[in-house]
Tab-separated table of C-alpha atoms in Angstrom:
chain	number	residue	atom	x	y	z
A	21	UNK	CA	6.109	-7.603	-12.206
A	22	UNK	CA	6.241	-5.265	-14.987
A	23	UNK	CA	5.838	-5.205	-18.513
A	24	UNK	CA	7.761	-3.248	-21.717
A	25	UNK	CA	5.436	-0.914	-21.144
A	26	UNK	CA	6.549	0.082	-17.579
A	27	UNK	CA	2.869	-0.556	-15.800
A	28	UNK	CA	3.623	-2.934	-13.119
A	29	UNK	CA	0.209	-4.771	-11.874
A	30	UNK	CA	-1.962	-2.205	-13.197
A	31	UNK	CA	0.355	1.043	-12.537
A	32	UNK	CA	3.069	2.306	-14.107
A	33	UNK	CA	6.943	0.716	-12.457
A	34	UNK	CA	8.321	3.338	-10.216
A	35	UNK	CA	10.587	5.964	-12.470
A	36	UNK	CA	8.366	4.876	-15.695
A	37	UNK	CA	6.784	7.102	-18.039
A	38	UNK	CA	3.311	4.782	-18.131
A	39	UNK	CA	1.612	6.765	-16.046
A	40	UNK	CA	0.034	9.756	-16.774
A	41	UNK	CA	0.033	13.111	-14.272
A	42	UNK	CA	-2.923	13.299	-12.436
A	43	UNK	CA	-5.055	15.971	-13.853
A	44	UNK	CA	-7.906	18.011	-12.747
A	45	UNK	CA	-8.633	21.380	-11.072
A	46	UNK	CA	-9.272	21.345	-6.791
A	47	UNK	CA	-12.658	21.932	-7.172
A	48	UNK	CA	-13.194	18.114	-9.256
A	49	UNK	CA	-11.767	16.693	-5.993
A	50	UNK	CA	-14.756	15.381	-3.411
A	51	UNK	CA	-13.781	15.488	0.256
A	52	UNK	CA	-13.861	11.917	0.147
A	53	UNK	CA	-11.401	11.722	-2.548
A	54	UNK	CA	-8.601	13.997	-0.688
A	55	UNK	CA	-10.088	11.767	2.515
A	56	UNK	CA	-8.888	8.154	0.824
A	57	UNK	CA	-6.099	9.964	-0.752
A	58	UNK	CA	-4.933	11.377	2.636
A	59	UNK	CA	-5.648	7.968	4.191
A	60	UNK	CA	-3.679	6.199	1.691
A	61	UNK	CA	-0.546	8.536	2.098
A	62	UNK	CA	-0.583	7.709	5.705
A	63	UNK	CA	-1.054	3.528	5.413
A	64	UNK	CA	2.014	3.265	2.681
A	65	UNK	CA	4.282	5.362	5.087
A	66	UNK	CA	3.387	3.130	7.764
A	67	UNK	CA	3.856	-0.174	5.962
A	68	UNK	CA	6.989	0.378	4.180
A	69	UNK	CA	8.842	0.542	6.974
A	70	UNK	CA	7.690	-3.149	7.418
A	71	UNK	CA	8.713	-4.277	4.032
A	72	UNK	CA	12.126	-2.869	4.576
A	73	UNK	CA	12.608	-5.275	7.691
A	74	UNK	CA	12.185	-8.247	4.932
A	75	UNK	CA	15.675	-8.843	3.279
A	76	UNK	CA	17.511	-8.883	7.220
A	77	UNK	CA	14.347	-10.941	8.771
A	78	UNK	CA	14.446	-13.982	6.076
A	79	UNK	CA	16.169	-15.867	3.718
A	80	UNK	CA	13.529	-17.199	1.696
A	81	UNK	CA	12.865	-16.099	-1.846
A	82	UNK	CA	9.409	-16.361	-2.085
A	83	UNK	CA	9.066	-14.176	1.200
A	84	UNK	CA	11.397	-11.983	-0.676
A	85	UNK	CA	10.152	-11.721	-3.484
A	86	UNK	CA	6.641	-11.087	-2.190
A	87	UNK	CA	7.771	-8.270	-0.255
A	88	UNK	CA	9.740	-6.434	-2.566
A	89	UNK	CA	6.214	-6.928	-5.563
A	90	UNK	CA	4.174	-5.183	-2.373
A	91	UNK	CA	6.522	-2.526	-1.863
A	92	UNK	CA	6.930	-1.052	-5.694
A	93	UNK	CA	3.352	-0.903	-5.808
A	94	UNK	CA	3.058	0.757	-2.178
A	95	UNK	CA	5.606	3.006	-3.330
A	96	UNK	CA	4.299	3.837	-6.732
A	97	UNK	CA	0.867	4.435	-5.180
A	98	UNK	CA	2.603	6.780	-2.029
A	99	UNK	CA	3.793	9.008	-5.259
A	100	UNK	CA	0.664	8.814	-7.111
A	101	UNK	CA	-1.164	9.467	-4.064
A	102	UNK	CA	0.368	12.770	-3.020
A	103	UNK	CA	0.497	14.195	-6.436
A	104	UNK	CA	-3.280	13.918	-6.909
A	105	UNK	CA	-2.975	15.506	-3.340
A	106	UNK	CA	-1.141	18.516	-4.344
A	107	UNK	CA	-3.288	18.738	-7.569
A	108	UNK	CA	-5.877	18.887	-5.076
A	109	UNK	CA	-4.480	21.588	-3.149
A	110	UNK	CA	-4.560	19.684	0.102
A	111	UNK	CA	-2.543	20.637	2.301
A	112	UNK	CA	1.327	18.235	2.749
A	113	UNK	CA	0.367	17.092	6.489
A	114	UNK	CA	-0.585	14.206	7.360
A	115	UNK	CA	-4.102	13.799	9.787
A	116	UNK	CA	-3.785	10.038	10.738
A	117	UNK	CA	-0.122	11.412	11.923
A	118	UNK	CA	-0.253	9.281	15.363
A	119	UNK	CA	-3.651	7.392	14.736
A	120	UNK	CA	-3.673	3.726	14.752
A	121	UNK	CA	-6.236	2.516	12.453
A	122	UNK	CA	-7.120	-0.720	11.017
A	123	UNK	CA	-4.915	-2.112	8.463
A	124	UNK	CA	-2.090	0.059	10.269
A	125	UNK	CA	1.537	-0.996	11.588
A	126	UNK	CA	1.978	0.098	15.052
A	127	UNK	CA	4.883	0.791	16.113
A	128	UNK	CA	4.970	-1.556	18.715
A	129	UNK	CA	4.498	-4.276	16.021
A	130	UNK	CA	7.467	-3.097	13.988
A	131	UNK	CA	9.111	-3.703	16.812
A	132	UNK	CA	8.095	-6.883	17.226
A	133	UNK	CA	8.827	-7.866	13.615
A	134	UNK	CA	12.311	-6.477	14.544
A	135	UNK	CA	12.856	-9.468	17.107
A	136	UNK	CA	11.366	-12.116	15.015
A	137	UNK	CA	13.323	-14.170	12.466
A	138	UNK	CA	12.650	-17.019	9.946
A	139	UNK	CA	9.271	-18.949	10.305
A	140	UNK	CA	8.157	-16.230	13.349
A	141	UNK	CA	8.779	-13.171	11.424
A	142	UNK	CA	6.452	-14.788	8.284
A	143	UNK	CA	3.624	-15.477	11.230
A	144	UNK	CA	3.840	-11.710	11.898
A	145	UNK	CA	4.274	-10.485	8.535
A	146	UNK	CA	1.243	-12.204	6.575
A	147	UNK	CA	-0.922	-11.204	9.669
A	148	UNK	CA	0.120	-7.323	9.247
A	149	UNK	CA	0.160	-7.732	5.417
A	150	UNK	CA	-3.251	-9.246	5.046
A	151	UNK	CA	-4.850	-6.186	7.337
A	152	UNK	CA	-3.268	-4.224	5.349
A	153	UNK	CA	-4.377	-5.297	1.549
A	154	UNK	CA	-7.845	-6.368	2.851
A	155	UNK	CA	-8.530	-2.782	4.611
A	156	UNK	CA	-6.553	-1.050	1.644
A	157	UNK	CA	-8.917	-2.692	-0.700
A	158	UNK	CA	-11.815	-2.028	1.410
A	159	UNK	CA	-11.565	1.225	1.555
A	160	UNK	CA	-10.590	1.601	-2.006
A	161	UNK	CA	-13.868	0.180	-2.723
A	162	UNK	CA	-15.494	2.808	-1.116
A	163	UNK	CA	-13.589	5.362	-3.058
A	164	UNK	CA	-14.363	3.469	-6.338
A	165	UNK	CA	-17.900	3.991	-5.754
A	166	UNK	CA	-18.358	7.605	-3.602
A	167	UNK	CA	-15.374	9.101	-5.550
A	168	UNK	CA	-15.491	12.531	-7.601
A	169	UNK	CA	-12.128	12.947	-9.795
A	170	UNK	CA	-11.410	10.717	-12.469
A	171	UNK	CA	-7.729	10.026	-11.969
A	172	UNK	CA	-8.660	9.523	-7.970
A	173	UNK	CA	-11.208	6.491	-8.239
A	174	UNK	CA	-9.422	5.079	-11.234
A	175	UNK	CA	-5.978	4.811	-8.927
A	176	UNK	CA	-8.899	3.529	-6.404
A	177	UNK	CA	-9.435	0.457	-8.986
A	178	UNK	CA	-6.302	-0.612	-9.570
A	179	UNK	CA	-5.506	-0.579	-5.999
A	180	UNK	CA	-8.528	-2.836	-5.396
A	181	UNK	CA	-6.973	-5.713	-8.028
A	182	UNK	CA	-3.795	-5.231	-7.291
A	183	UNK	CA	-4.576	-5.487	-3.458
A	184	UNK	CA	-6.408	-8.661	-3.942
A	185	UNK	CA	-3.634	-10.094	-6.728
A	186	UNK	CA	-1.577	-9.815	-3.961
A	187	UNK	CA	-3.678	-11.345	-0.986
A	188	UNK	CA	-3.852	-14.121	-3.449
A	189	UNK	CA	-0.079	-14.474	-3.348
A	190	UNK	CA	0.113	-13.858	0.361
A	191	UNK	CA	-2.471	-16.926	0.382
A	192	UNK	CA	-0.624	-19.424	-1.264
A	193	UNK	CA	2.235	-18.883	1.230
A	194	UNK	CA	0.878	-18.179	4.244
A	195	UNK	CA	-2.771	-19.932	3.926
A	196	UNK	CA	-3.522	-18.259	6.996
């Protein structure tokens, strides 16, 4: 959802002008900020491909609609993410690159979510949706209160609300 102001659930809407470039010099970044950083880059690529699979899995709107709220802000926070990561001078590789980690889509999953359809395919998708925003938030939490740079545990907040905002939504479909 997003406002006049272009800041959708705490962030600005993808291809806004709400939010600002992240700022700072390398040396304000803590390892562990380029670490959650890094760590977010490589969850969003993994669950995107996930919310893509929605609109040809299921008809229902509320499934939709989910889906496509979860994937702006994954998106918006894959673009914040690797711009703090340049402005951190970390390097454009990815080091989870093959890992499977909690809150992760394997790729046997996807494929699994593939096959599935209608009432199946929710099943599926609230399990690897609710990993993901719990573990996303998690970890976020940790950044919030071990981060460094400003613009890095702020972006660490706002994916903590927005993660639970939407585990809230996830809830009242799929009470799990």
């Amino acid at each position: 959802m997003s406002g006049s102001d272009g800041v959708l659930m705490g962030r600005a809407a993808p291809g806004s002008t709400g939010t600002p470039a992240p700022t700072g010099t390398p040396g304000s970044f803590s390892p562990t900020d380029v670490a959650w950083l890094q760590l977010t880059v490589a969850m969003a690529e993994r669950l995107l491909p996930v919310l893509e699979l929605v609109p040809a899995r299921t008809t229902d709107p509320a499934w939709r609609r989910l889906a496509a709220q979860i994937e702006a802000i994954e998106r918006a926070d894959l673009d914040r993410a690797r711009r703090l990561l340049a402005v951190a001078g970390a390097p454009a590789t990815n080091p989870h690159e093959g890992h499977d980690m909690p809150g992760m889509v394997t790729a046997e999953q996807v494929t699994a979510l593939r096959a599935a359809t209608g009432s199946p395919f929710h099943r599926l998708l609230a399990g690897h949706l609710r990993a993901h925003l719990a573990q996303a938030a998690r970890i976020a939490g940790a950044e919030q209160h071990a981060g460094a740079h400003p613009a890095t545990t702020a972006m660490a907040g706002a994916v903590v609300r927005d993660g639970n905002a939407a585990l809230a939504r996830l809830d009242r479909l799929d009470p799990g």
